[in-house]
Amino acid sequence: VADSLGNKIPDFSNAGYRGGGVPLPFVAVKETLWPVAGDNSASIQAAIDRVSALKPDAAGFRGTVLLKMGIYNLESPIYIKASGVVLRGEGMSDTGTILVGKIPKEKQGPFSRAALVNMGGASAAVALEETRQIITDNYVPVGAKSFSVASAKGFKVGDKVLVRSNGNQDWITEIGEDSASVGRFRWRPFTIAYDRLIVDIRGNSITVDAPVFCAIETRWGGGEVVKYDDPERIEQVGIENLRGISEYDPSVRMTSYGNMDRGNWDDRDRQHYEGDEYYADENHYFNFINITNTKNAWVRNVSALHFASSLVTATATTKWITIQDCESREPVSIRAGARRFTYQLSGQLALVQRCFSQKGRHSFVMQGYASSGNVFLDSKAVNPYSTSEPHSMWVNGALYDNIEAPLTARFWKDISIGWAGANIVFWNCEGDFLIQKPPTAQNYSFGHIGINAVIFNALLQDLSKPNGHVESMDAHVAPRSLYLTQLKERLGPEAVYNLTIKGQVSE
């Protein structure tokens, strides 16, 4: 139900490969490799490069590189740089296809943030600024797909556009991010750019395929729409059915947990304690899979062991990504900030479903105001060291749907994160949680089973901020899944079935 300004809980069903509701493809094998003694990096990269040089078929696929079961030691990262290429193994278990990231001593260095497998094009979307038109509505509410412009003559159905929501200095002040209360870090004006397709034009009114997740308001800077091109962004790419292992030094151990030794942080910022000894080496691969400058891609049936941070990181230049049926276990790093972001989404309209995280910190997490329209569905974090959450600077319009994990959508005091998320929805989740209402936006919790309080990062919490909308606490609501219900309403029952495992349909 919309509020007095027209804001409503948005339709999240556009999240995922090809805009949601589409089954992941099975792409024909064009190259097959078996593991060899020593370094396998060059042979795998050469096979990927050969497939990348093939002509794509009518669906945009060039082919799959199949890695037969066995252990592949890798002394260099792997790269997919062309559209239509899939890297596939023969299983994600200890008897499947196993990629072992081995960094030569001369390449090692602390906090390197390297990824073992990298997927991405040469550049992101490029705005065609000469096509820019100002949005003339004084207020475009959260969840809206239509808006008016000064002139729509230069646009047509099918155009790729950026719908921009500006946040000026007055807005920064309104949300409390330019005052003494935020401490050392104050925000500066920024623009959220929603990556959309035009689906209808009537007069000067434009309708796009997916909603905006933050209101566009004239007094806070207004908005605009501009065409874009993205010839260097790759698509129709996937990684599937394999395991990654980050080799580490087991002799490096420690007992301290939490944020410590953080440079210029003073004593009140440090929150740590001593516990059991654990593996804490950081001179190894932080991330298994990194995705950038990519759309319409997937990662499925993948497991990760010992990476210091992520199984998958999707950067701000990604769109329509599906990550499903994946597992991360036994990460190796210091158990402190800036590590163990297991499934990390910084782009738009991604779906993470049926995924598992063990000993993560921010297991299901989003970063920055470019992150919007993302969905975490039917996933679980066990033994977490912090909360799953929108983590930094106005992540907007995200859905946590049937997630078992401690969750937050909150304000962080005296740190650059500030208001971490806006227009975030928790739906039928389980675990301790903290949900607060930011100025000019809202956060929601429906059917949450758990205590409305969290113990993580307590020194950086500001419990004087108002609570978000909490409804049906300690009792789940119907329908079971908001995302799948919205998908069914938009595209029909087959779209829901396309995303389920046969025999495990729960709707």
Coordinates of C-alpha atoms in Angstrom, one line a residue:
V1 CA 0.0 0.0 0.0
A2 CA 1.5 3.3 -1.1
D3 CA 2.0 6.1 1.5
S4 CA 0.8 9.7 1.0
L5 CA 3.6 10.5 -1.4
G6 CA 3.1 7.3 -3.5
N7 CA 6.1 5.4 -2.0
K8 CA 5.6 1.7 -1.8
I9 CA 7.6 -1.5 -1.3
P10 CA 9.1 -1.9 -4.8
D11 CA 8.9 -4.8 -7.2
F12 CA 12.1 -6.8 -6.7
S13 CA 11.3 -9.4 -9.4
N14 CA 13.7 -8.0 -12.0
A15 CA 16.7 -9.3 -10.0
G16 CA 18.7 -12.1 -11.6
Y17 CA 19.9 -13.4 -15.0
R18 CA 18.0 -11.7 -17.9
G19 CA 15.8 -9.7 -15.6
G20 CA 14.5 -12.6 -13.5
G21 CA 12.4 -15.7 -14.0
V22 CA 14.7 -17.1 -16.8
P23 CA 16.4 -20.5 -16.3
L24 CA 20.2 -20.5 -16.5
P25 CA 21.4 -21.9 -19.8
F26 CA 23.5 -25.0 -20.5
V27 CA 26.1 -24.1 -23.0
A28 CA 27.8 -26.6 -25.3
V29 CA 31.4 -27.7 -24.6
K30 CA 34.0 -26.4 -27.1
E31 CA 37.2 -27.2 -25.2
T32 CA 38.0 -29.9 -22.7
L33 CA 41.0 -30.0 -20.3
W34 CA 42.5 -32.5 -17.8
P35 CA 44.7 -31.4 -14.9
V36 CA 48.5 -31.7 -15.3
A37 CA 51.3 -31.6 -12.8
G38 CA 52.5 -28.1 -11.9
D39 CA 50.9 -24.9 -12.9
N40 CA 47.7 -25.1 -14.9
S41 CA 47.1 -21.4 -15.3
A42 CA 48.4 -21.0 -18.9
S43 CA 46.6 -24.0 -20.3
I44 CA 43.2 -23.0 -18.8
Q45 CA 43.7 -19.4 -20.0
A46 CA 44.7 -20.5 -23.5
A47 CA 41.5 -22.6 -23.7
I48 CA 39.4 -19.7 -22.6
D49 CA 41.1 -17.5 -25.1
R50 CA 40.4 -20.0 -27.9
V51 CA 36.7 -20.2 -27.1
S52 CA 36.6 -16.4 -26.8
A53 CA 37.8 -16.1 -30.4
L54 CA 34.9 -18.2 -31.7
K55 CA 31.9 -16.7 -33.4
P56 CA 28.9 -16.4 -31.0
D57 CA 25.7 -18.3 -31.9
A58 CA 22.3 -16.6 -32.2
A59 CA 21.9 -16.6 -28.5
G60 CA 25.2 -15.0 -27.9
F61 CA 27.1 -18.0 -26.7
R62 CA 30.6 -19.0 -27.9
G63 CA 31.0 -22.1 -25.8
T64 CA 32.1 -23.8 -22.6
V65 CA 35.6 -24.7 -21.4
L66 CA 35.1 -28.0 -19.5
L67 CA 37.6 -28.8 -16.7
K68 CA 37.5 -32.5 -16.0
M69 CA 37.6 -33.6 -12.4
G70 CA 40.9 -33.3 -10.5
I71 CA 43.2 -30.7 -8.9
Y72 CA 44.4 -27.8 -11.0
N73 CA 47.1 -25.8 -9.3
L74 CA 47.1 -22.2 -10.4
E75 CA 50.0 -19.8 -10.0
S76 CA 48.2 -17.0 -11.8
P77 CA 44.6 -15.7 -11.9
I78 CA 42.2 -16.8 -14.7
Y79 CA 40.3 -14.2 -16.8
I80 CA 37.2 -14.3 -18.9
K81 CA 37.1 -11.2 -21.1
A82 CA 34.7 -12.0 -23.9
S83 CA 30.9 -12.5 -24.0
G84 CA 29.4 -16.0 -24.4
V85 CA 32.1 -18.0 -22.5
V86 CA 31.4 -20.4 -19.7
L87 CA 33.9 -22.1 -17.4
R88 CA 32.6 -25.4 -16.1
G89 CA 33.9 -28.2 -13.9
E90 CA 32.6 -31.6 -13.0
G91 CA 31.5 -30.9 -9.4
M92 CA 32.0 -28.7 -6.4
S93 CA 32.9 -31.4 -3.9
D94 CA 36.3 -32.8 -2.9
T95 CA 36.0 -35.3 -5.8
G96 CA 35.1 -32.7 -8.4
T97 CA 37.0 -30.0 -10.2
I98 CA 39.3 -28.1 -7.8
L99 CA 41.1 -24.9 -8.6
V100 CA 43.9 -24.2 -6.0
G101 CA 45.1 -20.7 -5.9
K102 CA 48.9 -20.8 -5.3
I103 CA 50.6 -17.3 -5.2
P104 CA 54.3 -17.5 -5.9
K105 CA 56.4 -16.1 -3.1
E106 CA 57.6 -13.1 -5.1
K107 CA 54.0 -12.1 -5.8
Q108 CA 52.7 -12.4 -2.2
G109 CA 51.9 -9.3 -0.2
P110 CA 49.6 -8.5 2.7
F111 CA 46.0 -7.5 1.9
S112 CA 46.4 -8.0 -1.8
R113 CA 42.7 -8.4 -2.5
A114 CA 43.4 -10.6 -5.5
A115 CA 40.7 -12.8 -7.1
L116 CA 41.5 -16.2 -8.5
V117 CA 38.9 -16.2 -11.3
N118 CA 38.0 -12.9 -13.0
M119 CA 35.1 -12.2 -15.3
G120 CA 34.7 -8.8 -17.0
G121 CA 34.8 -6.5 -20.0
A122 CA 37.1 -3.7 -20.8
S123 CA 34.8 -0.9 -19.6
A124 CA 31.4 -0.1 -18.1
A125 CA 28.3 1.7 -19.6
V126 CA 29.1 5.1 -21.1
A127 CA 26.4 7.8 -20.8
L128 CA 25.5 9.7 -24.0
E129 CA 25.2 13.1 -22.3
E130 CA 23.8 14.9 -25.4
T131 CA 20.6 12.9 -24.9
R132 CA 20.0 14.0 -21.3
Q133 CA 16.5 15.1 -20.4
I134 CA 15.5 16.5 -17.0
I135 CA 12.7 14.7 -15.1
T136 CA 10.0 17.2 -14.6
D137 CA 8.0 15.5 -11.8
N138 CA 8.5 17.2 -8.5
Y139 CA 8.4 13.8 -6.8
V140 CA 9.0 10.3 -8.3
P141 CA 8.2 7.9 -5.5
V142 CA 10.0 4.7 -4.5
G143 CA 8.7 1.8 -6.6
A144 CA 7.7 4.0 -9.6
K145 CA 8.5 2.8 -13.1
S146 CA 7.2 5.9 -14.9
F147 CA 8.1 9.6 -14.9
S148 CA 7.9 12.6 -17.1
V149 CA 10.6 14.5 -19.0
A150 CA 10.9 17.8 -20.7
S151 CA 10.9 16.1 -24.1
A152 CA 10.7 12.4 -24.9
K153 CA 11.2 12.9 -28.7
G154 CA 14.8 11.6 -28.6
F155 CA 13.9 8.3 -26.9
K156 CA 12.3 5.1 -28.2
V157 CA 11.1 1.8 -26.7
G158 CA 14.1 -0.5 -26.2
D159 CA 16.6 2.3 -25.4
K160 CA 19.1 1.6 -22.7
V161 CA 19.0 4.5 -20.2
L162 CA 20.3 5.7 -16.9
V163 CA 17.6 7.1 -14.7
R164 CA 19.5 9.4 -12.3
S165 CA 18.5 10.4 -8.9
N166 CA 20.5 13.4 -7.6
G167 CA 21.3 14.0 -4.0
N168 CA 22.4 17.6 -3.4
Q169 CA 24.1 19.2 -0.4
D170 CA 20.7 20.1 1.1
W171 CA 19.8 16.4 1.0
I172 CA 23.1 15.4 2.6
T173 CA 22.2 17.8 5.4
E174 CA 18.7 16.5 5.7
I175 CA 19.8 12.9 6.3
G176 CA 22.3 14.0 8.9
E177 CA 25.5 13.2 7.0
D178 CA 26.9 16.7 7.1
S179 CA 26.9 17.6 10.7
A180 CA 29.1 17.1 13.8
S181 CA 27.1 14.1 14.7
V182 CA 28.7 12.0 12.0
G183 CA 32.2 12.6 13.4
R184 CA 35.3 12.7 11.1
F185 CA 33.5 11.6 7.9
R186 CA 31.0 13.7 6.1
W187 CA 29.3 12.8 2.9
R188 CA 29.4 14.9 -0.3
P189 CA 26.6 15.1 -2.9
F190 CA 26.2 12.1 -5.2
T191 CA 24.0 10.7 -8.0
I192 CA 22.4 7.2 -8.1
A193 CA 22.1 5.9 -11.7
Y194 CA 19.5 3.2 -12.3
D195 CA 20.4 1.0 -15.3
R196 CA 17.1 0.5 -17.2
L197 CA 15.4 -0.3 -20.5
I198 CA 12.5 1.9 -21.9
V199 CA 9.4 -0.3 -22.3
D200 CA 6.8 2.4 -23.1
I201 CA 6.6 6.1 -24.1
R202 CA 3.3 8.1 -24.0
G203 CA 3.8 11.8 -24.8
N204 CA 6.6 12.9 -22.5
S205 CA 6.0 10.1 -20.0
I206 CA 8.6 7.3 -20.0
T207 CA 8.1 3.9 -18.5
V208 CA 11.1 1.7 -17.7
D209 CA 11.4 -2.0 -17.0
A210 CA 12.3 -1.9 -13.3
P211 CA 11.4 0.6 -10.5
V212 CA 13.5 3.3 -8.9
F213 CA 14.5 2.4 -5.4
C214 CA 15.1 5.9 -4.0
A215 CA 12.7 8.7 -4.5
I216 CA 13.6 11.4 -7.0
E217 CA 12.7 14.8 -5.5
T218 CA 13.2 18.3 -7.0
R219 CA 14.2 19.9 -3.8
W220 CA 17.0 17.4 -3.2
G221 CA 18.5 17.8 -6.7
G222 CA 15.8 16.2 -8.9
G223 CA 16.6 13.7 -11.6
E224 CA 17.3 13.1 -15.3
V225 CA 17.3 10.4 -17.9
V226 CA 20.1 9.8 -20.4
K227 CA 20.8 7.1 -23.0
Y228 CA 23.9 5.0 -22.7
D229 CA 26.0 2.5 -24.6
D230 CA 28.0 -0.4 -23.2
P231 CA 29.8 -2.2 -26.1
E232 CA 32.7 -3.2 -23.8
R233 CA 30.5 -4.8 -21.1
I234 CA 30.4 -8.6 -21.6
E235 CA 27.4 -10.8 -21.1
Q236 CA 26.1 -14.4 -21.4
V237 CA 29.0 -15.7 -19.3
G238 CA 29.1 -18.2 -16.4
I239 CA 31.1 -20.1 -13.9
E240 CA 29.7 -23.4 -12.7
N241 CA 30.2 -26.8 -11.1
L242 CA 33.7 -26.4 -9.5
R243 CA 35.5 -25.7 -6.3
G244 CA 38.1 -23.0 -5.4
I245 CA 40.7 -23.3 -2.7
S246 CA 43.0 -20.5 -1.5
E247 CA 46.2 -22.0 -0.3
Y248 CA 47.5 -20.3 2.9
D249 CA 50.2 -20.6 5.5
P250 CA 48.8 -22.6 8.5
S251 CA 51.7 -21.4 10.7
V252 CA 50.2 -17.9 10.8
R253 CA 47.7 -17.8 13.7
M254 CA 46.3 -15.4 16.2
T255 CA 43.7 -15.2 19.0
S256 CA 42.4 -11.6 18.7
Y257 CA 38.9 -11.1 17.2
G258 CA 37.3 -7.8 16.1
N259 CA 38.6 -4.4 14.8
M260 CA 42.1 -3.8 16.1
D261 CA 45.2 -2.0 15.0
R262 CA 43.2 0.1 12.5
G263 CA 45.7 2.9 12.0
N264 CA 44.3 6.3 13.1
W265 CA 41.3 4.8 15.0
D266 CA 41.4 5.8 18.7
D267 CA 40.7 3.5 21.7
R268 CA 36.9 4.0 21.6
D269 CA 36.8 2.6 18.0
R270 CA 38.5 -0.6 18.9
Q271 CA 36.3 -3.5 19.9
H272 CA 38.1 -6.8 20.1
Y273 CA 38.6 -9.8 22.4
E274 CA 40.8 -12.8 22.8
G275 CA 39.4 -16.2 21.9
D276 CA 40.6 -19.6 20.6
E277 CA 43.6 -19.6 18.2
Y278 CA 42.6 -19.6 14.6
Y279 CA 44.3 -19.4 11.1
A280 CA 44.9 -15.8 10.2
D281 CA 47.2 -15.7 7.2
E282 CA 46.4 -13.0 4.7
N283 CA 49.1 -13.4 2.1
H284 CA 46.8 -15.4 -0.2
Y285 CA 43.8 -14.9 -2.4
F286 CA 41.1 -12.8 -0.8
N287 CA 38.4 -13.6 -3.4
F288 CA 37.5 -16.6 -5.5
I289 CA 35.4 -14.9 -8.3
N290 CA 35.3 -11.3 -9.2
I291 CA 32.7 -9.9 -11.7
T292 CA 33.0 -6.5 -13.2
N293 CA 31.7 -4.7 -16.4
T294 CA 29.3 -7.6 -16.9
K295 CA 25.6 -8.2 -17.3
N296 CA 23.5 -11.4 -17.8
A297 CA 25.9 -13.7 -16.0
W298 CA 25.8 -16.5 -13.4
V299 CA 27.7 -18.4 -10.9
R300 CA 26.2 -21.7 -9.8
N301 CA 27.1 -24.9 -8.0
V302 CA 30.4 -23.5 -6.8
S303 CA 32.2 -24.0 -3.4
A304 CA 35.0 -22.0 -1.9
L305 CA 37.4 -22.8 0.9
H306 CA 39.8 -20.5 2.8
F307 CA 39.4 -17.3 0.8
A308 CA 39.9 -14.3 3.1
S309 CA 36.9 -12.5 1.8
S310 CA 34.4 -13.4 -0.9
L311 CA 33.2 -16.4 -2.9
V312 CA 31.7 -13.9 -5.3
T313 CA 32.2 -10.1 -5.6
A314 CA 30.0 -8.3 -8.2
T315 CA 31.2 -4.7 -8.6
A316 CA 29.2 -1.5 -9.3
T317 CA 29.4 -2.1 -13.0
T318 CA 27.4 -5.3 -13.0
K319 CA 23.7 -6.0 -13.7
W320 CA 21.4 -9.0 -13.9
I321 CA 23.7 -11.5 -12.1
T322 CA 22.4 -14.8 -10.6
I323 CA 24.5 -16.6 -7.9
Q324 CA 22.9 -19.8 -6.8
D325 CA 23.6 -23.1 -4.9
C326 CA 27.0 -22.0 -3.7
E327 CA 28.9 -22.7 -0.5
S328 CA 31.7 -20.8 1.3
R329 CA 33.5 -22.6 4.2
E330 CA 36.4 -22.0 6.5
P331 CA 37.7 -18.6 5.4
V332 CA 41.2 -17.7 6.5
S333 CA 41.9 -14.2 7.6
I334 CA 42.1 -11.9 10.6
R335 CA 38.5 -11.9 12.0
A336 CA 38.2 -8.1 11.7
G337 CA 36.8 -5.4 9.5
A338 CA 37.2 -5.3 5.7
R339 CA 37.3 -9.1 5.4
R340 CA 34.9 -12.0 5.0
F341 CA 32.3 -10.3 2.8
T342 CA 31.2 -13.7 1.4
Y343 CA 28.5 -12.8 -1.2
Q344 CA 29.2 -9.1 -2.0
L345 CA 26.9 -7.1 -4.4
S346 CA 27.8 -3.6 -5.4
G347 CA 25.9 -3.6 -8.7
Q348 CA 22.2 -3.7 -9.7
L349 CA 19.5 -6.4 -9.9
A350 CA 21.5 -9.4 -8.8
L351 CA 19.9 -12.5 -7.2
V352 CA 21.7 -14.7 -4.7
Q353 CA 19.6 -17.8 -3.9
R354 CA 20.1 -21.1 -1.9
C355 CA 23.6 -20.1 -0.9
F356 CA 25.6 -20.9 2.3
S357 CA 28.2 -19.0 4.3
Q358 CA 30.2 -20.4 7.2
K359 CA 32.3 -18.1 9.5
G360 CA 31.7 -15.0 7.3
R361 CA 31.5 -11.5 8.8
H362 CA 29.1 -9.7 6.4
S363 CA 28.0 -12.9 4.6
F364 CA 25.2 -11.5 2.4
V365 CA 26.3 -7.9 1.9
M366 CA 26.0 -4.9 -0.4
Q367 CA 28.3 -1.9 -0.8
G368 CA 27.6 1.7 -1.8
Y369 CA 24.8 3.7 -3.4
A370 CA 25.4 2.1 -6.8
S371 CA 24.1 -1.1 -5.2
S372 CA 20.3 -1.4 -5.8
G373 CA 17.5 -3.8 -6.5
N374 CA 19.5 -6.8 -5.2
V375 CA 17.8 -9.9 -3.7
F376 CA 19.1 -12.5 -1.2
L377 CA 16.7 -15.5 -1.2
D378 CA 16.6 -18.8 0.8
S379 CA 20.2 -18.5 2.1
K380 CA 21.9 -19.1 5.4
A381 CA 24.9 -17.9 7.4
V382 CA 26.3 -20.1 10.2
N383 CA 28.8 -19.1 12.9
P384 CA 28.9 -15.5 11.6
Y385 CA 31.2 -12.9 13.1
S386 CA 29.0 -10.0 12.1
T387 CA 25.7 -9.2 10.4
S388 CA 24.5 -9.5 6.9
E389 CA 23.5 -6.1 5.7
P390 CA 23.6 -3.1 3.4
H391 CA 27.0 -2.1 4.5
S392 CA 27.9 1.3 3.3
M393 CA 26.6 4.7 2.1
W394 CA 22.9 4.5 1.1
V395 CA 22.6 1.0 -0.5
N396 CA 19.0 1.3 -1.7
G397 CA 16.1 -1.0 -2.5
A398 CA 17.3 -4.5 -1.4
L399 CA 15.4 -7.5 -0.3
Y400 CA 16.4 -10.2 2.2
D401 CA 13.9 -12.9 1.7
N402 CA 13.9 -16.0 3.9
I403 CA 17.5 -15.5 5.1
E404 CA 18.8 -17.2 8.2
A405 CA 21.5 -14.8 9.6
P406 CA 21.8 -11.8 11.9
L407 CA 20.6 -8.8 9.8
T408 CA 20.9 -5.0 10.1
A409 CA 19.7 -2.0 8.1
R410 CA 21.0 0.8 10.3
F411 CA 23.0 4.0 11.0
W412 CA 26.7 3.6 11.8
K413 CA 27.9 6.5 14.0
D414 CA 31.3 8.2 13.7
I415 CA 32.3 6.2 10.6
S416 CA 32.2 6.9 6.9
I417 CA 29.4 4.3 6.4
G418 CA 26.7 6.5 8.0
W419 CA 23.3 5.5 6.8
A420 CA 24.1 2.1 5.4
G421 CA 20.8 1.3 3.6
A422 CA 17.5 2.9 2.5
N423 CA 14.2 1.2 1.5
I424 CA 15.5 -2.2 2.5
V425 CA 13.1 -5.1 3.1
F426 CA 13.5 -8.1 5.4
W427 CA 10.9 -10.7 4.6
N428 CA 10.3 -13.9 6.7
C429 CA 13.9 -13.9 7.9
E430 CA 15.3 -15.5 11.1
G431 CA 18.0 -14.2 13.5
D432 CA 18.8 -11.2 15.6
F433 CA 18.2 -7.9 13.8
L434 CA 18.4 -4.1 14.0
I435 CA 16.3 -2.0 11.5
Q436 CA 16.2 1.8 11.6
K437 CA 14.5 4.5 9.6
P438 CA 16.7 6.9 7.7
P439 CA 15.4 10.4 6.9
T440 CA 13.6 10.7 3.5
A441 CA 13.3 6.8 3.3
Q442 CA 12.2 3.8 5.2
N443 CA 13.4 0.2 6.0
Y444 CA 11.0 -2.7 6.6
S445 CA 10.8 -6.0 8.5
F446 CA 7.9 -8.4 7.9
G447 CA 7.5 -11.8 9.6
H448 CA 11.0 -11.7 11.3
I449 CA 11.7 -14.4 13.9
G450 CA 14.4 -13.1 16.2
I451 CA 15.3 -10.4 18.7
N452 CA 15.3 -6.8 17.6
A453 CA 18.9 -6.2 18.8
V454 CA 22.4 -7.2 17.7
I455 CA 25.6 -7.5 19.5
F456 CA 28.0 -6.9 16.6
N457 CA 29.7 -3.6 16.3
A458 CA 27.9 -2.3 19.4
L459 CA 30.3 0.6 19.9
L460 CA 29.3 2.0 16.4
Q461 CA 25.5 1.7 16.9
D462 CA 23.3 4.7 17.5
L463 CA 20.1 3.4 19.1
S464 CA 18.6 6.9 19.3
K465 CA 17.7 6.6 15.6
P466 CA 14.0 5.7 15.1
N467 CA 13.1 2.1 14.3
G468 CA 12.0 1.1 10.8
H469 CA 8.7 -0.4 10.0
V470 CA 8.4 -3.8 11.9
E471 CA 5.3 -5.9 11.3
S472 CA 4.5 -9.4 12.5
M473 CA 7.5 -9.9 14.7
D474 CA 8.2 -13.6 15.7
A475 CA 5.6 -15.0 13.3
H476 CA 6.2 -15.5 9.6
V477 CA 3.7 -13.9 7.1
A478 CA 2.2 -15.1 3.9
P479 CA 3.2 -15.4 1.2
R480 CA 6.3 -17.3 2.1
S481 CA 8.5 -15.4 -0.4
L482 CA 8.0 -11.8 -1.5
Y483 CA 10.4 -12.1 -4.5
L484 CA 8.8 -15.3 -5.9
T485 CA 5.3 -13.9 -5.4
Q486 CA 6.2 -10.7 -7.3
L487 CA 7.9 -12.8 -10.0
K488 CA 4.7 -14.9 -10.4
E489 CA 2.5 -11.8 -10.6
R490 CA 4.8 -10.2 -13.3
L491 CA 5.7 -13.2 -15.4
G492 CA 3.5 -16.2 -14.3
P493 CA 4.1 -19.5 -12.5
E494 CA 6.6 -20.8 -15.0
A495 CA 9.0 -18.0 -14.1
V496 CA 9.0 -19.2 -10.5
Y497 CA 9.5 -22.8 -11.5
N498 CA 12.5 -21.8 -13.7
L499 CA 14.3 -20.7 -10.5
T500 CA 13.5 -23.7 -8.3
I501 CA 15.2 -27.1 -8.0
K502 CA 13.0 -29.8 -9.4
G503 CA 11.2 -31.5 -6.5
Q504 CA 11.8 -28.6 -4.1
V505 CA 9.2 -26.1 -5.3
S506 CA 8.0 -24.4 -2.2
E507 CA 5.5 -21.9 -3.6

